[in-house]
Steps between C-alpha positions, in 0.01 A plus 500: 500500500608847424521800738226660308282211561589502867397875530184449300403206727551713797298783343217265459500407852510869610208553259312215659552636844339850428211558708287559187589165386406321827838538681437513881680770712468283788702223362704666216778756548459615135122542553563689810745745347271556194204550718672778699571679173804644329642677823558155656679333212685810391633554856618129482682576166673790666601294785630207286688748275674639807585154641636389159731805490613423860561131413705608193711744708545233759682292237789747487574414856454118491126478512303179389434508113181289579355786705529724185319237299225463747453869515475547122253206496287688761522818276409317195211326666349826643557678166302213318221571753489859387512404140200274548327784687551717205396242228840415387741208547856376458467429133452868436818587706701218295369646185611847599849368598531315161394822324777676661752245420793644296386854579754715677379572853587863461322521171193325641506741799527809267218366282276458801563872612421614156182300506404624846551865378287440198219361709505798727460724185835683547 
């Protein structure tokens, strides 16, 4: 199985656990976060992002590489909950990464700035 298949399978589980799809907030962490709304899962994303940064920094002083992997897994998981809430999924993120493949990161960033200015009517 591919990584994409694994992410899409996890996305399906998250989708099934949405309260609107019968997920029970009393027995499902995902359903509970989604029932609480964006503030709850967005706060978790912020927490997990900070913990990811801290675990990476700890590696500079002999920290455990597995801690970084665990924190990134938590970050990805909570981000996938946000994607599900907003009607998106990992395949769209993968498609965007593939679209960017071969583009200079600096060129991509400059293009996004131009597109943002155009959308603002500047």
